[in-house]
Coordinates of C-alpha atoms and ligand atoms in Angstrom, one line a residue:
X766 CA -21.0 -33.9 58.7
X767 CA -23.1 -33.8 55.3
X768 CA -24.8 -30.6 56.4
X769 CA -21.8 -29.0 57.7
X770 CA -20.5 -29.3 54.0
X771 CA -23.4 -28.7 52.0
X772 CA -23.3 -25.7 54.5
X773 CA -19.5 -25.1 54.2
X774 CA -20.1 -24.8 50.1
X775 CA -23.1 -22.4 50.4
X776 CA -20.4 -20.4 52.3
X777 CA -18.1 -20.5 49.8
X778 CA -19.6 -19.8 47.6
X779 CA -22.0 -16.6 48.3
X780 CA -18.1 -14.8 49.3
X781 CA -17.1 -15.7 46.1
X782 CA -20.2 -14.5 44.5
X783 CA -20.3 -11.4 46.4
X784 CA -17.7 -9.7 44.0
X785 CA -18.5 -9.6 40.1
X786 CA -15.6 -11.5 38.6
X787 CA -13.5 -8.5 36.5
X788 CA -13.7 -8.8 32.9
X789 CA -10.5 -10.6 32.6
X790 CA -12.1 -13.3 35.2
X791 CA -14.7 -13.9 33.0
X792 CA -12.9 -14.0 29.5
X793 CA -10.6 -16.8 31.7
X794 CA -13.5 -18.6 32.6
X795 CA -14.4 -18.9 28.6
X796 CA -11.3 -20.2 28.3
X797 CA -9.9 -23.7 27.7
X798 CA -6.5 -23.2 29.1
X799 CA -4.6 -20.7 31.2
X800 CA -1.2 -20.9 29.1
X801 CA -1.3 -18.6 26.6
X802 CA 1.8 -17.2 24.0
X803 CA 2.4 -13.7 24.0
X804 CA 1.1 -10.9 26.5
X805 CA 1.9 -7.2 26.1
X806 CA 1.5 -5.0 28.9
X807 CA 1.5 -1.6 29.9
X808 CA 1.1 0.2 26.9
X809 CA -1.0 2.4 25.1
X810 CA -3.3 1.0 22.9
X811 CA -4.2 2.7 19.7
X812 CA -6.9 0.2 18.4
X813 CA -6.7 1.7 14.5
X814 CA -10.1 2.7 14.9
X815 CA -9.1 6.3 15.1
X816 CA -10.5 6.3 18.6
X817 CA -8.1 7.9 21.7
X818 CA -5.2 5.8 23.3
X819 CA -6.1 3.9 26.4
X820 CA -3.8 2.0 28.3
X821 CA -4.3 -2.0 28.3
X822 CA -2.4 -5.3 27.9
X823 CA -3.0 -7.6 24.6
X824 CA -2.9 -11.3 25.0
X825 CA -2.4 -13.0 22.3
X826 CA -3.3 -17.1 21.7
X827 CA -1.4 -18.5 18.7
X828 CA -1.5 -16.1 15.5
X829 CA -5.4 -14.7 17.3
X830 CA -5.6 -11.5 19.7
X831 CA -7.9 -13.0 22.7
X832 CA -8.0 -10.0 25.3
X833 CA -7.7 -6.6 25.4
X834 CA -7.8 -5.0 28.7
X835 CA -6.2 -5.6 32.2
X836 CA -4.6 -8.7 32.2
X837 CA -4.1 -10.1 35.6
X838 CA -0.8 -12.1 35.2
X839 CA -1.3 -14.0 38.4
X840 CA -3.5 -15.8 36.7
X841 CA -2.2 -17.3 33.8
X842 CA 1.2 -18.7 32.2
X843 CA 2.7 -17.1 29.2
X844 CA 5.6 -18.1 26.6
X845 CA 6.7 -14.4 25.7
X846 CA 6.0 -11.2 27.9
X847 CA 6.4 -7.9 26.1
X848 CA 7.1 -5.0 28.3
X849 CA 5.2 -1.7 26.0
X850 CA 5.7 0.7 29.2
X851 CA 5.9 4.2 27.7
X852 CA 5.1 2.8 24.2
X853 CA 2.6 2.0 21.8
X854 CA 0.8 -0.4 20.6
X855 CA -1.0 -0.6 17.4
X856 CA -2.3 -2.6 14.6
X857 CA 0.6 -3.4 11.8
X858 CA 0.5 -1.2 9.0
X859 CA -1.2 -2.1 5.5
X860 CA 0.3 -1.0 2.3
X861 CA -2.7 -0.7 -0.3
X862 CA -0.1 0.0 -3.1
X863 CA 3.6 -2.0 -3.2
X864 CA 5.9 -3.6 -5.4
X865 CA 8.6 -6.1 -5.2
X866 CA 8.4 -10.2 -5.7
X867 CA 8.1 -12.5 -3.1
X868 CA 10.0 -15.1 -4.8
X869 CA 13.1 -13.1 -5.1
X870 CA 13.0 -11.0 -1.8
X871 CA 10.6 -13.0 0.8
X872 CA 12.1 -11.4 3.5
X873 CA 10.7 -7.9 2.7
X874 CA 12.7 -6.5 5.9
X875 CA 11.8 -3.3 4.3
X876 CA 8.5 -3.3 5.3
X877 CA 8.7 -4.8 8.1
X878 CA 11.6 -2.2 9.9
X879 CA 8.4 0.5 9.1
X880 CA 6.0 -1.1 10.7
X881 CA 4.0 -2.6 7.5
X882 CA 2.5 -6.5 8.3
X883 CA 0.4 -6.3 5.1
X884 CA 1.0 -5.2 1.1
X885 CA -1.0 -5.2 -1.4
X886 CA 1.1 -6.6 -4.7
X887 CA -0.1 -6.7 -8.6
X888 CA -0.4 -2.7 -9.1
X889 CA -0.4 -0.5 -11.6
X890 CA -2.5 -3.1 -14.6
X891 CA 0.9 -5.7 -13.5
X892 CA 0.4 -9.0 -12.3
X893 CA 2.3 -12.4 -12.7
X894 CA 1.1 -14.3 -15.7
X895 CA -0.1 -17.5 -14.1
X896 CA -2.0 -16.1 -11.1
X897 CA -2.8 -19.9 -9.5
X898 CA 0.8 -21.2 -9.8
X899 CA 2.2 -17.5 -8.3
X900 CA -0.3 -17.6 -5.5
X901 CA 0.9 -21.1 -4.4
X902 CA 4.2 -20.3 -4.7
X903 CA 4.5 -17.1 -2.7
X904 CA 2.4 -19.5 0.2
X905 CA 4.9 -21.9 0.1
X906 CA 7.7 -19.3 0.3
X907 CA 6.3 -18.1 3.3
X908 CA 7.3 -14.0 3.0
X909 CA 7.6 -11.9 5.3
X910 CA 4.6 -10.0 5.5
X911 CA 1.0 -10.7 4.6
X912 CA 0.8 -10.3 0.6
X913 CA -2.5 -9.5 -0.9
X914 CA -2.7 -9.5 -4.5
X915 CA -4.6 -7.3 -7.3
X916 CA -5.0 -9.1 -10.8
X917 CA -3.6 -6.2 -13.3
X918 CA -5.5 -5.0 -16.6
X919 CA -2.4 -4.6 -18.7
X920 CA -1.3 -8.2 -17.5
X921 CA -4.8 -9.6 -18.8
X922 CA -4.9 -7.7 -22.0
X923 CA -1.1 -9.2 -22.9
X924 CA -2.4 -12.8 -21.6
X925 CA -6.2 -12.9 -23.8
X926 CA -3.9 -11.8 -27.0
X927 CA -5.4 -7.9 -27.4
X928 CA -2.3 -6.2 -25.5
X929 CA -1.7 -3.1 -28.5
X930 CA -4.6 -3.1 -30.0
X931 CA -7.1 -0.1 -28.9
X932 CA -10.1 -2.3 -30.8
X933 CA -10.3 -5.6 -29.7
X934 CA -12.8 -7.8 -31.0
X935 CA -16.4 -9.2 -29.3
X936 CA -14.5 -12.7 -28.8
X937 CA -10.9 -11.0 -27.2
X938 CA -13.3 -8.6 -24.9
X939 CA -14.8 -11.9 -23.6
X940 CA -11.7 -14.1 -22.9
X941 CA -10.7 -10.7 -21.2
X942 CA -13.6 -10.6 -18.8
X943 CA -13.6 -14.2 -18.5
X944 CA -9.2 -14.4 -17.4
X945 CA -10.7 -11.5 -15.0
X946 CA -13.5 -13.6 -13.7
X947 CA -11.2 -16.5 -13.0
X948 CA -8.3 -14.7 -11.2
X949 CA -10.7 -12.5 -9.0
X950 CA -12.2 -16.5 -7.9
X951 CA -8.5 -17.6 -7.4
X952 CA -8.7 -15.3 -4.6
X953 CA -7.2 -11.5 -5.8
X954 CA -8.9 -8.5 -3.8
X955 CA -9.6 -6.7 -7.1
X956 CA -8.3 -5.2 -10.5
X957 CA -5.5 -2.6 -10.9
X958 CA -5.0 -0.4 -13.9
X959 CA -2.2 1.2 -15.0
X960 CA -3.7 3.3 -17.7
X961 CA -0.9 5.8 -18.5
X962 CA 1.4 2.5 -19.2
X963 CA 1.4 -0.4 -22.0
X964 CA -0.4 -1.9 -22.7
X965 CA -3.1 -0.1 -20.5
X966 CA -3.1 3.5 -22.3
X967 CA -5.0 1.3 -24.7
X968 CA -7.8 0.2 -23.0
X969 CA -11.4 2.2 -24.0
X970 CA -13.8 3.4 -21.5
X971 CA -16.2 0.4 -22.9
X972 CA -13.9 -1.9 -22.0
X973 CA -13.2 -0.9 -18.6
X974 CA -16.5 -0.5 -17.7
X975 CA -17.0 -3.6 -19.0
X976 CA -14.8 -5.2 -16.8
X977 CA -15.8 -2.9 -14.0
X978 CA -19.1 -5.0 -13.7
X979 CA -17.2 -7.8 -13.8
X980 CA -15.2 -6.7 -10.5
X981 CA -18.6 -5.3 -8.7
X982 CA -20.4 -8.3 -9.6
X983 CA -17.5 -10.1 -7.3
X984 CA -17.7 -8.0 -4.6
X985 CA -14.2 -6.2 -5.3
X986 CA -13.0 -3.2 -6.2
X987 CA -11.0 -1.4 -8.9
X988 CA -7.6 0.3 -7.7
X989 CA -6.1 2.6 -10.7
X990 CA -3.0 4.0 -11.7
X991 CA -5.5 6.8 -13.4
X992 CA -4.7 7.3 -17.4
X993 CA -2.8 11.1 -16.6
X994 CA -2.0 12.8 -13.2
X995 CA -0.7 15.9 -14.9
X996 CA -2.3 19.3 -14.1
X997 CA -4.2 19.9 -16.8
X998 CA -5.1 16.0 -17.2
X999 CA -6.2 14.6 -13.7
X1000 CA -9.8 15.7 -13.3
X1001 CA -10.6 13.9 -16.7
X1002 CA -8.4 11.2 -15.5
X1003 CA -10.8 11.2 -12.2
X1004 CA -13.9 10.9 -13.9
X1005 CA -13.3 8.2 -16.0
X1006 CA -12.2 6.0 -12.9
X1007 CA -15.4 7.6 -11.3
X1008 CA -17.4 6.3 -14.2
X1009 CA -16.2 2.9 -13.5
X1010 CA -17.4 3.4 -10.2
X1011 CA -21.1 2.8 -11.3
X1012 CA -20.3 -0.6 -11.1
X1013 CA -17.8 -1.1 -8.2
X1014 CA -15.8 0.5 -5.4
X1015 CA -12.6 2.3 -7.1
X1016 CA -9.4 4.1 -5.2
X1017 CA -7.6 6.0 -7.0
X1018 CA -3.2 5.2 -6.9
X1019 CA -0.7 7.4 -5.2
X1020 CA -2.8 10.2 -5.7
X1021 CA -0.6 13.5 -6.9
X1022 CA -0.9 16.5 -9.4
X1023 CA 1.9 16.4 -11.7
X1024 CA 3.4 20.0 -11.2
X1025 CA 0.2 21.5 -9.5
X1026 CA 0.6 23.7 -6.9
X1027 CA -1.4 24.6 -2.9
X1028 CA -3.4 23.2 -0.8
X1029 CA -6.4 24.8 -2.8
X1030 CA -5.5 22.5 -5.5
X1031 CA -5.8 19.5 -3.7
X1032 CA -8.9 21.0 -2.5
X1033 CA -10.6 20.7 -5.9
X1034 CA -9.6 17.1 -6.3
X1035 CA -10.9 16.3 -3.1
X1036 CA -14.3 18.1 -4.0
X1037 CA -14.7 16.0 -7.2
X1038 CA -14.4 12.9 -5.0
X1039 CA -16.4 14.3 -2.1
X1040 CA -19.6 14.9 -4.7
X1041 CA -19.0 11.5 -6.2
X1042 CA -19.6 10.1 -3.2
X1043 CA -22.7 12.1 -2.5
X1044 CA -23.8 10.3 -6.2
X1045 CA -23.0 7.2 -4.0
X1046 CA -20.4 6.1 -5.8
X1047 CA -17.4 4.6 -3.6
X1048 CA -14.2 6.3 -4.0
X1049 CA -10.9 6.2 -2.0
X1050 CA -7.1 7.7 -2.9
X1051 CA -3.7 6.5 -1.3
X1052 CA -0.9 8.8 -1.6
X1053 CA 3.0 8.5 -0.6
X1054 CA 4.5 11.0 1.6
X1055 CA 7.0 12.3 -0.6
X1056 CA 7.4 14.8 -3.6
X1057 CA 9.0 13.2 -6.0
X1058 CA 7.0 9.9 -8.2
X1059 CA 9.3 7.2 -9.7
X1060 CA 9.0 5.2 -11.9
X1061 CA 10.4 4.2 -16.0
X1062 CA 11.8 7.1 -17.9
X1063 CA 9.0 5.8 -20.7
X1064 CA 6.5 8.1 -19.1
X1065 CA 8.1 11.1 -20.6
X1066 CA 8.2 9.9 -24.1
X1067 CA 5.0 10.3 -26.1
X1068 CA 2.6 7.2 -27.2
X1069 CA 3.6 7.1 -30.5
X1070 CA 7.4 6.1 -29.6
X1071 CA 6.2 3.5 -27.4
X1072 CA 5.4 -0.2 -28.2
X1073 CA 4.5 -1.4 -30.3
X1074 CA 5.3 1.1 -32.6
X1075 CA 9.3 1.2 -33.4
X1076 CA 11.1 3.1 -31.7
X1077 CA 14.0 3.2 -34.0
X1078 CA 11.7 4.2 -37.3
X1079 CA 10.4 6.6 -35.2
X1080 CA 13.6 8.1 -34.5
X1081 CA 14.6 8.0 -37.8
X1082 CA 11.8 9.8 -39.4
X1083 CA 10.2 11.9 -36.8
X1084 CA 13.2 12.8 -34.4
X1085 CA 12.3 16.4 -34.4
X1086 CA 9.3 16.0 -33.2
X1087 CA 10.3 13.4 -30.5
X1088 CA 12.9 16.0 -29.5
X1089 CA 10.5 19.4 -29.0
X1090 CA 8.1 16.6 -27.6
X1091 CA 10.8 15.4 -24.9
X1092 CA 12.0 18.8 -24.1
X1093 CA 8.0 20.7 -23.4
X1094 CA 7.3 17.3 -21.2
X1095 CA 10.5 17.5 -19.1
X1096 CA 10.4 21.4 -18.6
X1097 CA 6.5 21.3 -17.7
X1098 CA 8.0 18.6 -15.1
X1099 CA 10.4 20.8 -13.5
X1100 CA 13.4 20.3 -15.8
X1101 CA 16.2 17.6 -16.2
X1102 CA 17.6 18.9 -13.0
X1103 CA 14.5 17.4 -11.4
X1104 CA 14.7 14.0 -12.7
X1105 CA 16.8 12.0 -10.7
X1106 CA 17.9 8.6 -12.4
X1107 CA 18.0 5.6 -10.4
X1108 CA 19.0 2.8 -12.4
X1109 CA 22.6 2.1 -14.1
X1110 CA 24.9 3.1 -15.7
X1111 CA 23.2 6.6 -14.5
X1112 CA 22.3 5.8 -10.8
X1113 CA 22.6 8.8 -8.5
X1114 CA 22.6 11.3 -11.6
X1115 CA 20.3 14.3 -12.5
X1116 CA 19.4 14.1 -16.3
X1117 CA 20.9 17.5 -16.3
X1118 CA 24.1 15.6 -15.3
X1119 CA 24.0 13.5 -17.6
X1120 CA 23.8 16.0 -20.4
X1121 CA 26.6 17.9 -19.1
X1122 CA 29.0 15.4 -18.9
X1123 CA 28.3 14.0 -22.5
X1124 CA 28.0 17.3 -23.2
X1125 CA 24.8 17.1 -25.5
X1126 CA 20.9 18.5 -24.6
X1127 CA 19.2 16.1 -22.8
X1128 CA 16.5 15.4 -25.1
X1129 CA 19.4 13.8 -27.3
X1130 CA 20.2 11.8 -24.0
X1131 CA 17.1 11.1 -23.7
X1132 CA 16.5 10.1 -27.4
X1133 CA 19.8 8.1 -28.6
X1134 CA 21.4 7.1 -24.7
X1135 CA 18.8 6.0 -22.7
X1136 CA 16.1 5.4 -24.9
X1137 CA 12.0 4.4 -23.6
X1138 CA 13.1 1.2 -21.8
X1139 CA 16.3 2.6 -20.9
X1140 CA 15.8 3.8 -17.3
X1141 CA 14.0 4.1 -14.2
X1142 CA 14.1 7.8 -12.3
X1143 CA 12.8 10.0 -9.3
X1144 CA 10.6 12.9 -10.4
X1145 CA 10.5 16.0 -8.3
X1146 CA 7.2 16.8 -9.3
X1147 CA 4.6 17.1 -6.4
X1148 CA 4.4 19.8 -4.1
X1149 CA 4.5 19.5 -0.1
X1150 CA 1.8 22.0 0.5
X1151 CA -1.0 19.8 -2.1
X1152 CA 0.1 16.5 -1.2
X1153 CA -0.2 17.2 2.8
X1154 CA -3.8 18.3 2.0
X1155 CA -4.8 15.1 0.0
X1156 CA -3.3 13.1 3.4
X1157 CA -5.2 14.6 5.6
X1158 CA -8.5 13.9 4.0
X1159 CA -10.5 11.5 6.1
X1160 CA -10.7 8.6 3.3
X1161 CA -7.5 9.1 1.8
X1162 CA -4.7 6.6 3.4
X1163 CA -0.9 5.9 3.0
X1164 CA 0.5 3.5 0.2
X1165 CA 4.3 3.4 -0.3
X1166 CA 4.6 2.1 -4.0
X1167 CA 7.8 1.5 -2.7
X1168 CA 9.7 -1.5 -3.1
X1169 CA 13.0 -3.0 -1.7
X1170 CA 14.8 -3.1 -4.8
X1171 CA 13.8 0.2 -6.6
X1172 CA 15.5 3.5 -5.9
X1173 CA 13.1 5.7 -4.1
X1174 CA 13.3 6.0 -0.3
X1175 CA 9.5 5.3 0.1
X1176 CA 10.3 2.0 -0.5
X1177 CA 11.7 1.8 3.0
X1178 CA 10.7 5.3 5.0
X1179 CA 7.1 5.8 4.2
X1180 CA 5.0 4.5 7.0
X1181 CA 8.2 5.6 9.0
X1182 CA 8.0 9.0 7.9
X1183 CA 4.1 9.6 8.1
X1184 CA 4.8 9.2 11.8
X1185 CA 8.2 11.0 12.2
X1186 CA 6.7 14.0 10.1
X1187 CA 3.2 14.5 9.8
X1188 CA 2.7 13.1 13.3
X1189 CA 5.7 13.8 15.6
X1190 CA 7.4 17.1 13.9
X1191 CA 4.4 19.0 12.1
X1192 CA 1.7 17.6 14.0
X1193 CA -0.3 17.5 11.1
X1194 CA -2.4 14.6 11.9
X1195 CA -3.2 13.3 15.4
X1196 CA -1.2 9.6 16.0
X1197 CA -5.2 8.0 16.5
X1198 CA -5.7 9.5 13.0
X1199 CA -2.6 8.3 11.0
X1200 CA -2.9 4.9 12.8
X1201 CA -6.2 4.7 11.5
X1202 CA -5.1 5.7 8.0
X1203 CA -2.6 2.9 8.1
X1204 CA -4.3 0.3 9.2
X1205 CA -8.2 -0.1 9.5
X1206 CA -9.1 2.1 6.2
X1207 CA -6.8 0.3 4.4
X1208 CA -8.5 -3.3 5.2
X1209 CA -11.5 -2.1 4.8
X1210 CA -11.3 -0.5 1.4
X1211 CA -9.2 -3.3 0.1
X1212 CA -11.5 -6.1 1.8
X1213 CA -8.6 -7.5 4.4
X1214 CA -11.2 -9.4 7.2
X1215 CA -9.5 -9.4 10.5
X1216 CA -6.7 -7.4 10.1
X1217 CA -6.4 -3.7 10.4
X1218 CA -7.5 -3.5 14.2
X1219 CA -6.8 -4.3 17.7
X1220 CA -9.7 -6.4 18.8
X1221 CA -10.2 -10.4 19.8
X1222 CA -11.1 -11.9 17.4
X1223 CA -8.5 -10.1 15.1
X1224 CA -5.3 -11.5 13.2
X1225 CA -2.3 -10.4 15.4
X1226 CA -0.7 -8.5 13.0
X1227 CA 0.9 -5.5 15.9
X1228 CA 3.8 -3.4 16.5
X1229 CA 5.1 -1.8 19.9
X1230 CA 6.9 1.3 19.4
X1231 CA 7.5 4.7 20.9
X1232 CA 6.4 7.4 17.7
X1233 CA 9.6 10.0 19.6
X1234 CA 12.1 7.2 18.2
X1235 CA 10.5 6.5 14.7
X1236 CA 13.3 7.5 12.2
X1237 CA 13.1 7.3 8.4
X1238 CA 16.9 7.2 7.4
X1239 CA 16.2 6.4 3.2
X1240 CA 16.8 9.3 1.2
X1241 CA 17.2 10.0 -2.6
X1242 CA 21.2 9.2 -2.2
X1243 CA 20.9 6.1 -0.2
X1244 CA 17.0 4.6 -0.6
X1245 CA 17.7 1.5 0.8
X1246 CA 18.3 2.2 4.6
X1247 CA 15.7 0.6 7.3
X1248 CA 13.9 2.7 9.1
X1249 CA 14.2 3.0 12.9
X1250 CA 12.4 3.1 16.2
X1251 CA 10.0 0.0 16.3
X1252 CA 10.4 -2.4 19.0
X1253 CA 8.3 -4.9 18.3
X1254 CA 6.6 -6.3 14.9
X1255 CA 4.1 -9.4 14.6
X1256 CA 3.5 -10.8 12.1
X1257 CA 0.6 -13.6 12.7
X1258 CA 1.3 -13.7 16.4
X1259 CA 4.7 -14.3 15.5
X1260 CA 7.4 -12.2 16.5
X1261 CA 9.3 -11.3 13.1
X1262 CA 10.8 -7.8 14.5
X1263 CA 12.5 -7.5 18.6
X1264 CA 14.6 -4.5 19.4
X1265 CA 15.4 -3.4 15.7
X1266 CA 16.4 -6.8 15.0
X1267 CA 14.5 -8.2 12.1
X1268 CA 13.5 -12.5 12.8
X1269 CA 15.4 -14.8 10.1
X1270 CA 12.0 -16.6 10.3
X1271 CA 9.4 -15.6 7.9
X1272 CA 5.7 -15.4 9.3
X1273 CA 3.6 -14.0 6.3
X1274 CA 0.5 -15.2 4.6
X1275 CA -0.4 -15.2 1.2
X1276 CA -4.1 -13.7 2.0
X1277 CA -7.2 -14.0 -0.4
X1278 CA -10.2 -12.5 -0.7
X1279 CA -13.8 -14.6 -2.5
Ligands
LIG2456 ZN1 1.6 3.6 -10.3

């Protein structure tokens, strides 16, 4: 009887062991359980590598991606099946350069109906004023998406008392580098200037650099909002970020040419950053996919009517001069026609509107109406042709600066539209290729671990889509309409988009980097 068993076993066991268990056998036999949440199937995967799309399921264990491959479903018990057949399936998108507060709009459904599981918050030299407190807060809120935050220069110059002043003293220099030091430990992914702003149009290349070691010495990186993007400005504007990039990684903001023109113009930008690199210096760019910036009407107005000098002396004894001054900059951007205002009482209007129908030139609008502070506006400044060439650049990757409340429709149609137009209609870029520019180059520039990429291991942060159906519906006259087409979007393993329908549950984490 005992042999017959012993025999019985052996038998047993050499059938069993005469076929290799499949791959998904032996990731099961790893496993402590056989129930696991959410299983994808039959899609194609698009791992954000840049590699080619294979087809394969993704199971998914609490907010962790545990197989990729051929999931036998026989097998093993699941909460939530997701049928992907004929669709996608991708890493969520990361926005390296967004705006909007947490605390006001958690839900961010904006980014979410495009795809986007991850933005990067504190850009352009802005960031909250008590980085610790804010951090918390936004946790506890629990957004929408992942935030990741960027401690900003101009924010840090206003809180160590220099703010205005281009010649801060030995002592101010070293709270500044010290406020730095302490925010970049709270957890921030690295430092963003906003140089052609106030307070940071008064920061010296001394200082920067200064604080630039500061940032490498942490193991982050500088993101700038470079100190002119004009034509005849940006190269010099270029190098000085590329100077600061002795001392750490910097990517250069929405990367444009104010009123250049071509491909071959992009060209040279991209040359200056290619020999960087050869220099070894580490240098990246995001850019938005449309034409026209936005931001406050202040950037037309010269330094000197800015804070903190006073606007109204300055009116009152050099309004000439203001005036010739407002009307060169406005023409050399493609004329009032091509500034379109976005904020009350003038939302919806041209500038050149607005002159005509208080029938006055619009540098006196400008001047005595709407004033430095006055406004926020679309610029039609950028040209398709030069922007198109900077996206397709292997190390250049998308950004919105788009937020839910501001008036621009990259704010909610950029990642949307990369897909719609650069991949669907102009094939432009290849799907594997824009994937990759949304997703795993942006994680690993900014220094996101675990996200960016379909992989075990890997935050569940994925979206299930077919790119035919991707519609960007925001324009210029109506910015704040979702975009279309995704079927599903996780956010942490949790599903916070099913069928167009946006989750009233918020899954996002308030990320940080040491
Ligand atoms: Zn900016």
């Amino acid at each position: 009887m005992k042999l017959c068993y012993v025999l019985s076993s052996c038998l047993l066991l050499s059938i069993a062991c005469s076929q290799e268990p499949s791959a998904f056998e032996q990731f099961l036999q790893q496993q402590p359980t056989r129930s696991f949440d959410v299983l994808i199937t039959h899609g194609e995967i698009i791992d954000g590598t840049g590699k080619e799309a294979y087809p394969a399921d993704v199971l998914i264990q609490a907010d962790t991606i545990v197989y990729i491959g051929m999931v036998d479903t026989a097998q093993i018990e699941v909460s939530k099946r997701i049928d992907a057949t004929g669709r996608t399936i991708t890493p969520g998108f990361i926005d390296t350069h967004a705006h909007g507060n947490p605390l006001e709009t958690p839900g961010f459904s904006n980014f979410l109906a495009m795809g986007v599981t991850t933005i990067c918050l504190g850009q352009d030299g802005s960031s909250p004023e008590n980085m610790h407190t804010w951090m918390q807060q936004v946790a506890d809120t629990i957004p929408g998406v992942n935030v990741a935050m960027f401690v900003g220069h101009g924010s840090l110059r206003t809180q160590s008392g220099i703010q205005y002043n281009p010649n801060p003293t030995a002592e101010q220099l070293g709270k500044l580098g010290q406020l730095l030091k302490d925010q970049l430990e709270a957890g921030c992914f690295g430092m963003s200037t906003g140089l052609e702003y106030v307070p940071g149009v008064y920061a010296s290349e001394e200082e920067l650099e200064s604080l630039a070691k500061i940032v490498g010495e942490k193991g982050k990186l500088i993101s700038s909002h470079i100190r002119n993007e004009d034509d005849d400005a940006v190269e010099a504007s270029i190098r000085e970020l590329l100077r600061q990039g002795t001392y750490c990684p910097v990517h250069v903001s929405h990367l444009k040419v104010v009123y250049g023109k071509g491909a071959e113009r992009a060209e040279e930008i991209l040359q200056l950053l290619a020999d960087a690199r050869k220099r070894g210096i580490k240098v990246t760019a995001d850019v938005y996919p449309y034409t026209a910036s936005y931001t406050g009407i202040s950037i037309v107005f010269p330094e000197w009517a800015l804070p903190p000098h006073n606007y109204q002396q300055v009116v009152a004894q050099k309004r000439q001069e203001l005036s010739t001054f407002l009307r060169n900059k406005v023409n050399q951007r493609n004329g009032p026609e091509a500034t379109l205002l976005g904020t009350a009482p003038y939302a919806g209007k041209t500038l050149a509107q607005v002159a005509a129908e208080k029938n006055k030139s619009f540098e006196a609008v400008l001047i005595d109406d709407i004033q430095p502070g006055g406004a926020s506006g679309a610029y039609f400044v950028m040209d398709d042709s030069l922007q198109a060439r900077f996206l397709a650049d292997s190390l250049v990757m998308v950004c919105s600066d788009g937020s839910p409340t501001s008036r621009h429709p990259r704010g909610h149609g950029t990642f949307a539209r990369i897909i719609e137009d650069f991949v669907v209609k102009d094939s432009l870029l290849s799907l594997e290729e824009a994937v990759r520019k949304m997703t795993s180059l942006s994680a690993q520039t900014i220094g996101i671990e675990k996200r960016g990429l379909l992989k075990p291991g890997y935050q569940a942060d994925i979206l299930v889509f077919d790119p035919q159906k991707i519609h960007a519906t925001a324009t210029y006259e109506n910015p704040f309409q979702l975009a279309e087409g995704f079927s599903y979007v996780l956010v942490n393993g949790a599903i916070s988009l099913e069928n167009g329908e946006i989750s009233n549950e918020r899954h996002g984490l308030l990320l940080k980097r040491y």
